[in-house]
């Protein structure tokens, strides 16, 4: 039931660069948070920031050290 999820869109981009990829972080009341980026492993954690940081480490390993993962502003995610 997707209505039970709170979802935030996340984006991957180099510092001061264009978007490379996008994914999501979802809140699941039973398991905490779950995040995903295409082509990379799922990440789980107790907080949204913990999951974002784990996804950023995976993105850095894949794309290079100059990328960041950030939560998209609501205006873009809607």
Coordinates of C-alpha atoms in Angstrom, one line a residue:
X1 CA 0.0 0.0 0.0
X2 CA 1.9 3.0 -1.3
X3 CA -0.4 5.4 0.7
X4 CA 1.5 4.3 3.9
X5 CA 4.8 5.7 2.6
X6 CA 6.2 9.2 2.9
X7 CA 8.5 9.6 -0.1
X8 CA 11.2 12.2 -0.8
X9 CA 12.9 12.5 -4.2
X10 CA 16.7 12.7 -4.0
X11 CA 19.1 13.8 -6.8
X12 CA 22.7 13.1 -7.5
X13 CA 24.8 15.8 -9.1
X14 CA 28.4 17.1 -9.0
X15 CA 29.0 20.2 -6.9
X16 CA 27.8 23.0 -9.1
X17 CA 26.9 20.6 -11.9
X18 CA 23.9 19.1 -13.7
X19 CA 21.8 16.2 -12.3
X20 CA 23.2 12.7 -13.0
X21 CA 20.6 10.5 -11.4
X22 CA 17.5 10.6 -9.1
X23 CA 16.0 8.2 -6.6
X24 CA 14.0 8.2 -3.5
X25 CA 14.0 7.8 0.3
X26 CA 10.8 6.4 1.8
X27 CA 9.6 6.3 5.4
X28 CA 8.2 2.9 6.4
X29 CA 6.7 3.0 9.9
X30 CA 7.9 -0.5 10.6
X31 CA 11.4 -0.5 9.2
X32 CA 12.6 3.1 9.4
X33 CA 13.8 4.5 6.1
X34 CA 14.7 2.9 2.8
X35 CA 16.5 4.7 0.0
X36 CA 17.3 3.8 -3.6
X37 CA 19.3 5.1 -6.6
X38 CA 19.2 3.3 -10.0
X39 CA 22.0 0.8 -10.4
X40 CA 23.1 1.0 -6.7
X41 CA 22.1 -1.2 -3.8
X42 CA 19.2 -0.3 -1.5
X43 CA 20.1 1.5 1.7
X44 CA 18.3 1.2 5.0
X45 CA 18.6 3.3 8.2
X46 CA 16.9 4.7 11.2
X47 CA 16.8 8.3 9.9
X48 CA 16.4 9.9 6.6
X49 CA 19.8 11.6 6.9
X50 CA 21.5 8.3 7.7
X51 CA 20.1 6.8 4.5
X52 CA 21.0 9.9 2.4
X53 CA 24.6 9.8 3.7
X54 CA 24.9 6.1 2.8
X55 CA 23.5 6.7 -0.7
X56 CA 26.0 9.6 -1.1
X57 CA 28.9 7.3 -0.2
X58 CA 27.7 4.8 -2.8
X59 CA 27.2 7.5 -5.4
X60 CA 30.7 8.8 -4.7
X61 CA 32.1 5.3 -5.2
X62 CA 30.3 5.1 -8.6
X63 CA 30.4 8.6 -10.0
X64 CA 33.5 10.1 -8.2
X65 CA 34.2 12.1 -5.1
X66 CA 32.8 15.4 -6.4
X67 CA 29.1 14.3 -6.3
X68 CA 26.5 15.0 -3.7
X69 CA 23.1 13.5 -2.9
X70 CA 20.5 15.9 -1.7
X71 CA 16.8 15.8 -1.1
X72 CA 15.0 17.6 -3.9
X73 CA 12.9 20.6 -2.9
X74 CA 9.2 19.8 -2.6
X75 CA 8.3 22.0 -5.6
X76 CA 10.5 19.7 -7.8
X77 CA 9.4 16.5 -6.2
X78 CA 5.7 17.1 -6.5

